[in-house]
Each structure stands twice: as structure tokens, then as C-alpha cells.
Short mmCIF file of C-alpha atoms in Angstrom, two decimals:
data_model
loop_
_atom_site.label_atom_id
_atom_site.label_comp_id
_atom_site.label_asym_id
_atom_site.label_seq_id
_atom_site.Cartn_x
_atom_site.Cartn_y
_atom_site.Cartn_z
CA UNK A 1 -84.89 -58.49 15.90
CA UNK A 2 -81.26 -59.28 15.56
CA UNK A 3 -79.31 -58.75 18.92
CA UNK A 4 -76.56 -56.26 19.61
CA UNK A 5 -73.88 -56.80 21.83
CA UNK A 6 -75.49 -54.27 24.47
CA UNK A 7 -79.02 -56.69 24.72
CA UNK A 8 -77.31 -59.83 24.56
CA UNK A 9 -75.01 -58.98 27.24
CA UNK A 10 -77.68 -57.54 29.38
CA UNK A 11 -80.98 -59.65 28.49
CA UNK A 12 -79.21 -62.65 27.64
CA UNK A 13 -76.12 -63.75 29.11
CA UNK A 14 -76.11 -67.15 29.56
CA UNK A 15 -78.00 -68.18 26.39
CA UNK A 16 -75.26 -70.00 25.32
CA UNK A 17 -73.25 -73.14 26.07
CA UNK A 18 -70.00 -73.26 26.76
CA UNK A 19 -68.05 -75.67 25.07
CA UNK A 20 -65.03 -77.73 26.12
CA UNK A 21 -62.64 -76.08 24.21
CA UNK A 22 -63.73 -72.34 24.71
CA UNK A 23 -63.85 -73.22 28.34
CA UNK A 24 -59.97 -73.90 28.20
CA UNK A 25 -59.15 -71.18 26.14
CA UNK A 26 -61.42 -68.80 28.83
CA UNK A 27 -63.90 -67.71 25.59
CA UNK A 28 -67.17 -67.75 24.80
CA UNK A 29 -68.37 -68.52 21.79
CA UNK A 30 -71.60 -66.27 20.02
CA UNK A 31 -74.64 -67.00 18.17
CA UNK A 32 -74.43 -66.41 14.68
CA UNK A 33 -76.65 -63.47 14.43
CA UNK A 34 -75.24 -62.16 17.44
CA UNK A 35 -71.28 -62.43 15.89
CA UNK A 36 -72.76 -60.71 12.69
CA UNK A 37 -74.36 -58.33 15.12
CA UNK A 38 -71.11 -57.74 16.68
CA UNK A 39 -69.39 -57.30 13.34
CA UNK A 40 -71.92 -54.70 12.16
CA UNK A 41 -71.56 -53.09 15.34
CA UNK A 42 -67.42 -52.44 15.07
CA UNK A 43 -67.62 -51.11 11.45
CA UNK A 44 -70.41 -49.02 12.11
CA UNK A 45 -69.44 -47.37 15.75
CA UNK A 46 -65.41 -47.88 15.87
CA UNK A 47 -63.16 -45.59 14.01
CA UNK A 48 -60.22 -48.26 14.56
CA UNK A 49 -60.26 -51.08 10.90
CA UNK A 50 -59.53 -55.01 11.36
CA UNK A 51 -56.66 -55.99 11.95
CA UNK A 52 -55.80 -56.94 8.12
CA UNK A 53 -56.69 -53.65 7.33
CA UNK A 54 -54.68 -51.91 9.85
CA UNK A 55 -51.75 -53.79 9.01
CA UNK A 56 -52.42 -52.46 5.07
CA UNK A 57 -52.56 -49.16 6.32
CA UNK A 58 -49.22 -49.58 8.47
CA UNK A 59 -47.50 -50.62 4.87
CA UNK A 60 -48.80 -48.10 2.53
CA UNK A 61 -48.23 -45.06 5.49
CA UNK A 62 -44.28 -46.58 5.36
CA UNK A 63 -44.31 -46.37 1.47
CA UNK A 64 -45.80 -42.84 1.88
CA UNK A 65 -42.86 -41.43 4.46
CA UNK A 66 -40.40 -43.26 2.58
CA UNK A 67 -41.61 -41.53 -1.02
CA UNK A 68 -41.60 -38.54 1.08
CA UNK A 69 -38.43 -38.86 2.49
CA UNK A 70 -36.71 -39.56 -1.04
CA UNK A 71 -38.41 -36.74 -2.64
CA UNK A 72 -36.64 -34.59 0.31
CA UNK A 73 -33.94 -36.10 -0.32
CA UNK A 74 -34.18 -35.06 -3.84
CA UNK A 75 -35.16 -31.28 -3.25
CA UNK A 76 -31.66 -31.40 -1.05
CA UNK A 77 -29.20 -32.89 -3.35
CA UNK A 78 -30.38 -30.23 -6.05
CA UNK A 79 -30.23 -27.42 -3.90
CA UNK A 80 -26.83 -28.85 -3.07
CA UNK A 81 -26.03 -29.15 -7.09
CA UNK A 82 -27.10 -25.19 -7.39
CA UNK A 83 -25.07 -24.25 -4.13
CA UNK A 84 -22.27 -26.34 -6.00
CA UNK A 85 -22.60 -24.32 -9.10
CA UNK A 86 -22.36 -21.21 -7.65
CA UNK A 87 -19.07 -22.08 -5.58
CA UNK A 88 -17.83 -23.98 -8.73
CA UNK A 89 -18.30 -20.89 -10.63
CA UNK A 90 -17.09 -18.99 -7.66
CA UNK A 91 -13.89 -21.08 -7.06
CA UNK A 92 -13.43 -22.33 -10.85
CA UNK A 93 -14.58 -19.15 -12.94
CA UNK A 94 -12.56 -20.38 -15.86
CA UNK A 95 -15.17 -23.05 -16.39
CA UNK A 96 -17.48 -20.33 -17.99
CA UNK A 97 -14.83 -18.31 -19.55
CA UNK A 98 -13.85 -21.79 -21.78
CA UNK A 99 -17.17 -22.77 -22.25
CA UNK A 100 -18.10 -19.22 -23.96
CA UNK A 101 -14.90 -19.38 -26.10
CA UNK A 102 -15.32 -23.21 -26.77
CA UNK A 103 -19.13 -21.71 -28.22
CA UNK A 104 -18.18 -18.60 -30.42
CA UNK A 105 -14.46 -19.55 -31.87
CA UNK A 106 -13.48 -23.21 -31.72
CA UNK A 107 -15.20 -25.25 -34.70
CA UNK A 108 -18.25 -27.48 -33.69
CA UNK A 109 -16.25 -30.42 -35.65
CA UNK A 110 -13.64 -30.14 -33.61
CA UNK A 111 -15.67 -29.88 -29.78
CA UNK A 112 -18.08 -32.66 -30.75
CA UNK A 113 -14.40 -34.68 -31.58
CA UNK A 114 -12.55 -33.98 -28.44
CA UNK A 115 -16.04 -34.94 -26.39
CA UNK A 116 -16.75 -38.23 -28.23
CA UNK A 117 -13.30 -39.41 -27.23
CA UNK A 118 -13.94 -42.38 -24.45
CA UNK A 119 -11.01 -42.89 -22.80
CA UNK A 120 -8.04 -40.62 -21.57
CA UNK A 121 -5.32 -42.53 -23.27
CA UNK A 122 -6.77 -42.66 -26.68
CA UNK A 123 -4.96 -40.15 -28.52
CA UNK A 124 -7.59 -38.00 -30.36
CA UNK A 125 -5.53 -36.44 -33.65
CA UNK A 126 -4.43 -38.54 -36.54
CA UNK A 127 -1.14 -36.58 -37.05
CA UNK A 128 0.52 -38.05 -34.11
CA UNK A 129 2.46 -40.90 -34.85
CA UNK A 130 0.94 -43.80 -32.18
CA UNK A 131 -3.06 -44.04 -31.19
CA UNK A 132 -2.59 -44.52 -27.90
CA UNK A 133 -0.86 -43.13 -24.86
CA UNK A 134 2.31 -44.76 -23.51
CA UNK A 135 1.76 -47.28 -20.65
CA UNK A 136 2.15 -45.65 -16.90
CA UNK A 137 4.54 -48.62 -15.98
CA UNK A 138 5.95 -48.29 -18.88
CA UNK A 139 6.73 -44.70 -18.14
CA UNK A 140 7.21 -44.71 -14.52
CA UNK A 141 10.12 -47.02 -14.80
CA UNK A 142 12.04 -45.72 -18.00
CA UNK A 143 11.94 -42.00 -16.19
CA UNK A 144 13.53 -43.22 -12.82
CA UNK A 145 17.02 -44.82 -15.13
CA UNK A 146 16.84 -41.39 -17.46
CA UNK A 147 16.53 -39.45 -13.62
CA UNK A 148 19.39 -41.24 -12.61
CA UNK A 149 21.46 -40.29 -15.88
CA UNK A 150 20.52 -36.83 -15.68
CA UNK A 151 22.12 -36.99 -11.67
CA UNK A 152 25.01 -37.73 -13.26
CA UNK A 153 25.36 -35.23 -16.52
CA UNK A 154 24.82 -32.99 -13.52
CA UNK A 155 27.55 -34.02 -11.58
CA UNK A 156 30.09 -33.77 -14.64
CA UNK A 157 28.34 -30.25 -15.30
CA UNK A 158 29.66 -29.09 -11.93
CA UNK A 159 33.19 -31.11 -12.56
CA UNK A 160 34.22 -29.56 -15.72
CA UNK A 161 32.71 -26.39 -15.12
CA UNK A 162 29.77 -26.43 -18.24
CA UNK A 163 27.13 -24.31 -18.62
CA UNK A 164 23.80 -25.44 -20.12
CA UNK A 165 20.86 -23.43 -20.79
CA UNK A 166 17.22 -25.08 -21.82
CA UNK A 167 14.14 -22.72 -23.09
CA UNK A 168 10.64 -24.79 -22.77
CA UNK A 169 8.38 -23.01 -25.37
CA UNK A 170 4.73 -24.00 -27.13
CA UNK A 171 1.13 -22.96 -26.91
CA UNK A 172 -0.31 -23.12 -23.72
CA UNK A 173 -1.18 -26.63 -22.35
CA UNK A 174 0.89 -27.93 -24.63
CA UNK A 175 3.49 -29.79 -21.22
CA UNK A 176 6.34 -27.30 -20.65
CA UNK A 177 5.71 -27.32 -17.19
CA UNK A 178 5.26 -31.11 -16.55
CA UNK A 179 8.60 -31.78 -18.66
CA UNK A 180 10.63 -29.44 -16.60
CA UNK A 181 9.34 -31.10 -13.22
CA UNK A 182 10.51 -34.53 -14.52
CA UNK A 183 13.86 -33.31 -15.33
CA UNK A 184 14.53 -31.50 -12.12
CA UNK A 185 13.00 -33.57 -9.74
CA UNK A 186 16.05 -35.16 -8.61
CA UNK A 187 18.87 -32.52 -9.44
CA UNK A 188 20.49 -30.37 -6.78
CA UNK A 189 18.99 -26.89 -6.84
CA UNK A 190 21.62 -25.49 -5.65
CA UNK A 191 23.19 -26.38 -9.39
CA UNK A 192 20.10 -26.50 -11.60
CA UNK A 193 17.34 -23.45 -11.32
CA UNK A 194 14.06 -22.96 -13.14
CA UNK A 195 13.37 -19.53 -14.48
CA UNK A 196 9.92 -18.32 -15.09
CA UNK A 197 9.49 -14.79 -15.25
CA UNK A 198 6.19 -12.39 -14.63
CA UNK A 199 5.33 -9.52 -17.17
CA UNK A 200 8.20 -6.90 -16.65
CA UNK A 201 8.36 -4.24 -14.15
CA UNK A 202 8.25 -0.97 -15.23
CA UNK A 203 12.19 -0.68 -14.33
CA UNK A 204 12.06 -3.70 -16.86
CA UNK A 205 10.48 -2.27 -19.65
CA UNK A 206 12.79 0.68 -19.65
CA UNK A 207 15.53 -1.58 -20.20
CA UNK A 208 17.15 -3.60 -23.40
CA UNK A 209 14.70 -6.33 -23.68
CA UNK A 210 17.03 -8.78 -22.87
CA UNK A 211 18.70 -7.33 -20.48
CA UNK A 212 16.55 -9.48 -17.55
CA UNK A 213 17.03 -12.87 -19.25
CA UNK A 214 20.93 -12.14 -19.00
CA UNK A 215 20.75 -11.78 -15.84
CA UNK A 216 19.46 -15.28 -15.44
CA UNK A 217 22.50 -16.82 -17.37
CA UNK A 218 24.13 -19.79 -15.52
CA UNK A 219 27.90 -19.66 -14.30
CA UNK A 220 29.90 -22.28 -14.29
CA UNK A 221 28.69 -25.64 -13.60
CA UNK A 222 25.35 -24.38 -13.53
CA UNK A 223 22.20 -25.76 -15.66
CA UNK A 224 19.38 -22.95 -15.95
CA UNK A 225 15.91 -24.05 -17.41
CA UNK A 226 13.80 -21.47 -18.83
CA UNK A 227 9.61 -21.82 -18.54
CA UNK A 228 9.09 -19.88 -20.93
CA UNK A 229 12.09 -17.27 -22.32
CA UNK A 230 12.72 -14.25 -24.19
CA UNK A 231 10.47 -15.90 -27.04
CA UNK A 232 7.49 -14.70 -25.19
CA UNK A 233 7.86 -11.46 -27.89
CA UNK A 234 7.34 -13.55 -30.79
CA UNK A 235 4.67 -14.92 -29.81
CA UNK A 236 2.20 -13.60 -26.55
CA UNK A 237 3.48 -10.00 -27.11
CA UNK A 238 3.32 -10.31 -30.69
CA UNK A 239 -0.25 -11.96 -31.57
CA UNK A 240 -1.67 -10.01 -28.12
CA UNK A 241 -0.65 -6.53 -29.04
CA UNK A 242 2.15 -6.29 -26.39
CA UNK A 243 4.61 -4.86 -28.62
CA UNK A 244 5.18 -2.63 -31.07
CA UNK A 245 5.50 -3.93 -34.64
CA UNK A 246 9.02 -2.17 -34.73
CA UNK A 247 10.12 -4.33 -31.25
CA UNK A 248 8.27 -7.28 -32.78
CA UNK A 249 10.76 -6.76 -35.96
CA UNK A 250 14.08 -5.97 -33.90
CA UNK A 251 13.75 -8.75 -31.66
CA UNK A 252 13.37 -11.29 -34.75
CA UNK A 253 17.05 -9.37 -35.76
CA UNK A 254 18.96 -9.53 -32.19
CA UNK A 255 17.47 -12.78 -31.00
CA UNK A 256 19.64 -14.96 -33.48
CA UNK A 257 22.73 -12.60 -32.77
CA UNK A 258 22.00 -13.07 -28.92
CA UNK A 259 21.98 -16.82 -29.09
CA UNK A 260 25.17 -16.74 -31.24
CA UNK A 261 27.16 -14.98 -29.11
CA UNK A 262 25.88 -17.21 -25.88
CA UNK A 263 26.70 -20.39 -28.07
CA UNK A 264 30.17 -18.89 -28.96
CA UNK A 265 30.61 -18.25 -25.28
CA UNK A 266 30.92 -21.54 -24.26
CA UNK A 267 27.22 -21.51 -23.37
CA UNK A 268 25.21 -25.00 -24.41
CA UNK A 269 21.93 -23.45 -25.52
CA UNK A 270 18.61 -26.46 -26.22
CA UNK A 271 15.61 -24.91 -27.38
CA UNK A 272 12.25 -26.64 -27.77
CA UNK A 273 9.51 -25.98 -28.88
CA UNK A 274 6.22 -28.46 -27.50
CA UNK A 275 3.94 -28.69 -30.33
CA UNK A 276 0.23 -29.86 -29.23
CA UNK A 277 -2.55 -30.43 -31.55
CA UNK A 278 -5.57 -28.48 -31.21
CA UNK A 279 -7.87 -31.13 -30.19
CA UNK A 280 -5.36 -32.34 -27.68
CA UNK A 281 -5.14 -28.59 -26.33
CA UNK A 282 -8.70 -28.35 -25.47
CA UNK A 283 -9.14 -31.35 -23.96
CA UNK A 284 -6.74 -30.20 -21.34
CA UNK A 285 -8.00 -27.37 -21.03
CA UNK A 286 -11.39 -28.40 -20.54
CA UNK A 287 -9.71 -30.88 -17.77
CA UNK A 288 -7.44 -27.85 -15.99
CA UNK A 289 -10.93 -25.85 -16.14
CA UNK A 290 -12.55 -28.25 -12.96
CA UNK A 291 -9.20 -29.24 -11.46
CA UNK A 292 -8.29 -27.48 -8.48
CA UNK A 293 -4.95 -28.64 -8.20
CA UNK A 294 -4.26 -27.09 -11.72
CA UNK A 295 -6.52 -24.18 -12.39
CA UNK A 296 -3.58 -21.96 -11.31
CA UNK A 297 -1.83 -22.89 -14.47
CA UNK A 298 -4.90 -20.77 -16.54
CA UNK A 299 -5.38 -17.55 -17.50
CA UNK A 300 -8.20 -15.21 -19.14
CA UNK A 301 -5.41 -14.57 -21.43
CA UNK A 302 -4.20 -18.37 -22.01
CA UNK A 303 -8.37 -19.07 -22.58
CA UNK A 304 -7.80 -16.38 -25.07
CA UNK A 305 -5.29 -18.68 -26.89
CA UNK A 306 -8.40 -20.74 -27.61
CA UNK A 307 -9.78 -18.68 -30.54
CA UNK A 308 -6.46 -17.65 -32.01
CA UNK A 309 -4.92 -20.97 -32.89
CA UNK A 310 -3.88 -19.08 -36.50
CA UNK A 311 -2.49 -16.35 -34.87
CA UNK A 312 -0.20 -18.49 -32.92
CA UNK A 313 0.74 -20.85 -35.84
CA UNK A 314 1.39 -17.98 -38.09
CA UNK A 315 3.41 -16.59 -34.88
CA UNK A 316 5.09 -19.74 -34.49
CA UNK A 317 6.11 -20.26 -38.21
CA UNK A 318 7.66 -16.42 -38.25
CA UNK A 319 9.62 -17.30 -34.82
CA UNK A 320 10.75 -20.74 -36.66
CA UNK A 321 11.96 -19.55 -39.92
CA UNK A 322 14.11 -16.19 -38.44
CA UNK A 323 15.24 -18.17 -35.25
CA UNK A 324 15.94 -21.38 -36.51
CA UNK A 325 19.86 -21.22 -36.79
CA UNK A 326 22.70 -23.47 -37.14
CA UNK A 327 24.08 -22.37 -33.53
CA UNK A 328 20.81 -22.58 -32.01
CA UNK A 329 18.84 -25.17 -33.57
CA UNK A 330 15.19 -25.33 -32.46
CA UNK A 331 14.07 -29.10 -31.49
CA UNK A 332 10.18 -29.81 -31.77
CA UNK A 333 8.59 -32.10 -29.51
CA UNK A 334 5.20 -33.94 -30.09
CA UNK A 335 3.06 -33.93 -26.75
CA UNK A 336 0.33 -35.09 -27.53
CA UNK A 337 1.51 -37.47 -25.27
CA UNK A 338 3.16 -36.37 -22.16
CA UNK A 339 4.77 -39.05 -21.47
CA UNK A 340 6.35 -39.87 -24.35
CA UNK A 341 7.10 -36.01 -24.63
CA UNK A 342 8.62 -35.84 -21.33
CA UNK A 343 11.12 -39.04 -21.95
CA UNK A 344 12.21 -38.08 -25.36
CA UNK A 345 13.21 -34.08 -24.46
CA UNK A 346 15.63 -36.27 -22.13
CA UNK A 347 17.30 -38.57 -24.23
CA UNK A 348 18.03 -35.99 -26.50
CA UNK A 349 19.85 -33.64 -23.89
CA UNK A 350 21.55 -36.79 -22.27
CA UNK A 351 22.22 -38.15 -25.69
CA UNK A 352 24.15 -34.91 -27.01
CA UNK A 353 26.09 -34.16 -23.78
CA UNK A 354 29.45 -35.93 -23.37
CA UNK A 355 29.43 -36.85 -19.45
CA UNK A 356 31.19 -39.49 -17.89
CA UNK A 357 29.41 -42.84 -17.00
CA UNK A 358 26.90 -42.51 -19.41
CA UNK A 359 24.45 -45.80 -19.48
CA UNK A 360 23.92 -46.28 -23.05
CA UNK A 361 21.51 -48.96 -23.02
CA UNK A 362 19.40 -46.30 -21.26
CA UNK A 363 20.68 -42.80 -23.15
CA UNK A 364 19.38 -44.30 -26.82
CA UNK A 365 18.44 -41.95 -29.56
CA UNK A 366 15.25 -40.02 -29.44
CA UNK A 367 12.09 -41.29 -31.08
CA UNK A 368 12.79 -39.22 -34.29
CA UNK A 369 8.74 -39.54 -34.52
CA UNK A 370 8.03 -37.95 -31.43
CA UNK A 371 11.53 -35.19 -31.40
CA UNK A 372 13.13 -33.80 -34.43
CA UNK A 373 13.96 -30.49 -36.74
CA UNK A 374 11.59 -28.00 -37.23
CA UNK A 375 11.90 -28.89 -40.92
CA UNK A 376 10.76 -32.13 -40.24
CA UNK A 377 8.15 -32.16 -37.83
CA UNK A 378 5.06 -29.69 -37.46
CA UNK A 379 1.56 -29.33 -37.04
CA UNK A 380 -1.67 -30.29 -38.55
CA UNK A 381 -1.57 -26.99 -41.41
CA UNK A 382 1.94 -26.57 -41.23
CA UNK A 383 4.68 -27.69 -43.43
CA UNK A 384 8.60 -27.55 -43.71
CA UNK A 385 8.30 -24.53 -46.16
CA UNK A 386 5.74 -22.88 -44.79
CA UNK A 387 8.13 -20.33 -42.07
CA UNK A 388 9.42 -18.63 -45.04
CA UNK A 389 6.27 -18.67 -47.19
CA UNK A 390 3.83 -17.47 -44.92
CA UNK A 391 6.66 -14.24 -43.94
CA UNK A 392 8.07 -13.27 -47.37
CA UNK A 393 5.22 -12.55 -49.21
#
């Protein structure tokens, strides 16, 4: 019979020889059948594996917590993504509103072309005159000299006692907003206000409809810039049903008159218009939608704008053709690239306004690509007849 540990320890425990080596190491050494006795004896009795085996099991348990922890992890970060979407939707609920018009009124052509588009500064329509934005350095430093010119057409302003009026008009998201910012940023506001007014007050709508803008006139030595202006009837009130078709009609009559009379008055009256292409147009909106430092600037009703791009252009082309005058001259201005947008709306102010110390190396003529007539630029659809065709059938 083989022997087990328990009868070789007890029956036999000096059967065999120490050797040398085992001595100095303080082991014994085993029989052969007794070792595989021993062996047989540990992986039958002893819930505990070699040591080979137990340092297997020590690795794959590891792998297991750590493929545990990672599919926690996991289960977190997309119950964080759902708790995002709910505050996104709770903090940003334009994000919805543009995605539902984006699905049932802007042309699948058109979505899948602004969403293709890989980088911010490619320009995405073909009707604007350059294919890519203009270089932020670029920019940055032609902006600070035209700054510093427009410090000093202020200063002559004040001195000779002038009075200049700007209106900022164009679809939504189109950069009225941003170009007013870079031409005030250094003026004194004591001489140079911005006027944007809310829907009228019920005192307000008793009253002549211009009656309120009046009232924001400059004095002397006083530049007043308009975000938005009394044009806000031929086109919001109009296409949205604000007005009545017989206000819609007399404003189209007085508005001309009204301008006349400030122009005759001594008044220096710049009106432009920022024409954006449609692609460009969603693609900021879709931008202002997730931005929290510019959601403010969007509506329900400017995510209306959206779906009635022909309404507006039709709008636009009535405003143009009855408005359009030789004492107030509307100027368009391409934005599809702010920046250039932005620059351009200055040189042609500082380029038309006679003040002293003017840096003409800096003050040249407008990019006649980028500002001009209404006759000779417009939008994708439009063309320099078009005003009077589409209003006197």
C-alpha cells in the first residue's frame, strides 16, 4: 500500500536519510511514493490550488473586477448622457424646436449640405464671392486701425455737431448684432447709443407707428444705431400676421417720406440690409441651438423663420423695391462671412463721412463683392428686377 502523509509520519519517521544539502536547508526530503502520496493527498482533501494555479486565479479575478468596474462605469456615463439630455432639453429647448422644423420644412438637400461641411471656415454656398472665411489675424488686426478711425469720425461728430443714424436689418442670424458690437466697442456711449426695441406697449400701439422710433432720433453730435428699426413692419409683422394688410400698405407709403424728411433735416441716415444664405443661416442656427452663451439671441418665432425663407425673400424684395430711394439708399452686405461683413459695413461709413484725420491707407473702398446696391447684389433666387416684378403683378 502506498503511504499517506498520516502513516509515514507516524509508522515511519526516520525511514529516510537526510542528505547534506536538505540538512542545511532544515528539509527533508520524501520517498517517491510518499511525495505522490502527498500530492494526491492536497488535491483531494485541501480546498486551497498550487501555487501556479492560485496565482491564475489572482489574474483572471483582477480581469473580472476590472470588466466589472468598466461596465459600471459604462451604466454611469449613460445615465449621465440621459440626465444630460433632459437638462439639455431643459436648459436648451430650442434644440428640439430646430430639429422638428429642420425635419418638416427645410429641404433634405440642403440639411445633408450644411452637415457634410468639415470645417467652420469653409464657406458652404457658391454665391458668395470667396470659399473660405477671412483669416482671424487677419481680422483681428485690420478691426483695431478701422476702431481707431471710427474714435475719431466720432470725435468730429461731436465737433461739428452731425447727426448719424445706422438701421442693422436681415433675416435672423444673418450678424446684425455682432457688426454693431464691433463698431461700438470703443466709442463713448455717452455719444453713440444702440437702440433695440421690444414689441410695443399697448400705449405704443395706440400711437403713429413711428412715433417711438422718433423718439430715438440723435441730437447733435450724436450717432444712434438701430438693431433692428421701423422695418420690422415689412417684414416680421408683415410675413407673421402682425399687421393689417392696410398698415402693411401705409407704412410702404410713409416710410420713404419719413426717411426724406430725416435726410433733408440734416440727419445722415445708412441703412443695411445683412443678406445670409440659407445654408449659412442654419448652420448658425444649429450652432446658437447648444450654445449657452448665445441661445438668448433665439426665439420660437426666429426658429419659425426657418420654414418661411420665401416669405421673407418675397418680404424683403417688396421692402427693397418701395424703400430703396435716392435719399435713403439701402446698402446690402454679404455675411456669409462675419468677418468680412463686419469690416466692410465700416469702411463704407468711414469712407463716406468727411472727418478730420482720416487714415486713408486704412479707410479704402469697400469690397464692392462683399457691400454694394441692392441692384447689384442679392440672394441665391433673387435678382436686380425681381423687387418690382414679384409686387406689380
Amino acid at each position: 500500500m502506498t503511504p499517506t502523509y498520516d502513516t509515514l509520519t507516524e509508522t515511519e519517521p526516520h525511514s529516510a536519510e537526510v542528505t547534506p544539502e536538505e540538512a542545511h536547508h532544515g528539509t527533508t526530503a520524501l520517498p517517491d511514493a510518499a511525495q505522490n502520496g502527498f500530492g494526491a493527498a492536497i488535491s483531494e482533501e485541501s480546498p486551497v490550488p498550487p501555487r501556479a494555479l492560485d496565482k491564475t486565479a489572482r489574474k483572471l479575478e483582477k480581469k473580472k473586477l476590472k470588466a466589472l468596474k468598466k461596465a459600471g462605469k459604462k451604466k454611469l456615463v449613460l445615465k449621465e448622457k440621459k440626465s444630460s439630455a433632459k437638462i439639455l432639453a431643459g436648459t436648451f429647448p430650442m434644440v428640439e424646436l430646430i430639429d422638428e422644423q429642420v425635419r418638416t420644412s427645410i429641404p433634405e438637400e440642403l440639411v445633408a449640405r450644411v452637415k457634410a461641411v468639415k470645417s467652420k471656415k469653409d464657406i458652404i454656398s457658391s454665391n458668395y464671392p470667396y470659399s473660405k472665411q477671412m483669416k482671424e489675424s487677419d481680422y483681428l488686426e485690420e478691426v483695431e486701425l478701422l476702431q481707431i478711425e471710427l474714435v475719431k469720425m466720432q470725435a468730429w461728430v461731436k465737433e461739428v455737431g452731425e447727426r448719424v443714424v445706422l438701421l442693422f436689418e436681415g433675416r435672423d442670424a444673418a450678424g446684425k448684432g455682432g457688426t454693431i458690437q464691433r463698431f461700438t466697442e470703443n466709442l463713448n456711449p455717452r455719444g453713440a447709443r444702440v437702440v433695440a426695441l421690444a414689441k410695443p406697449s399697448d400705449t405704443e400701439r395706440g400711437q403713429w407707428y413711428f412715433q417711438r422710433y422718433i423718439e430715438q432720433l440723435p441730437t447733435k453730435g450724436e450717432i444712434v444705431f438701430f438693431d433692428r428699426s421701423w422695418y420690422n413692419r415689412a417684414g416680421v409683422e408683415h410675413v407673421m400676421g402682425f399687421c393689417s394688410p392696410h398698415e402693411y400698405l401705409e407704412f410702404m407709403r410713409q416710410a420713404p417720406e419719413f426717411e426724406r424728411m430725416m435726410v433733408r433735416s440734416g440727419i445722415r441716415v445708412y441703412k443695411f440690409w445683412f443678406s445670409v444664405s440659407r445654408e449659412e443661416q442654419l448652420r448658425r442656427f444649429l450652432g446658437r441651438a447648444q450654445d449657452p452663451l448665445k441661445q438668448w439671441k433665439l426665439s420660437p418665432m426666429d426658429v419659425e423663420s426657418l420654414g418661411r425663407w420665401e416669405a421673407y425673400t418675397k418680404a424683403k424684395e417688396a421692402m427693397l423695391f418701395y424703400t430703396d430711394t435716392a435719399d435713403a439708399p439701402w446698402t446690402i452686405v454679404r455675411s456669409d462671412d462675419k468677418n468680412r461683413a463686419r469690416l466692410n459695413a465700416m469702411k463704407y461709413v468711414l469712407h463716406s463721412i468727411p472727418y478730420s484725420g482720416k487714415d486713408e491707407d486704412v479707410v479704402n473702398a469697400p469690397d464692392s463683392r462683399v457691400v454694394g446696391s441692392a441692384k447689384t447684389i442679392y440672394e441665391h433666387g433673387e435678382n436686380s428686377h425681381s423687387h418690382a416684378a414679384a409686387h406689380h403683378a
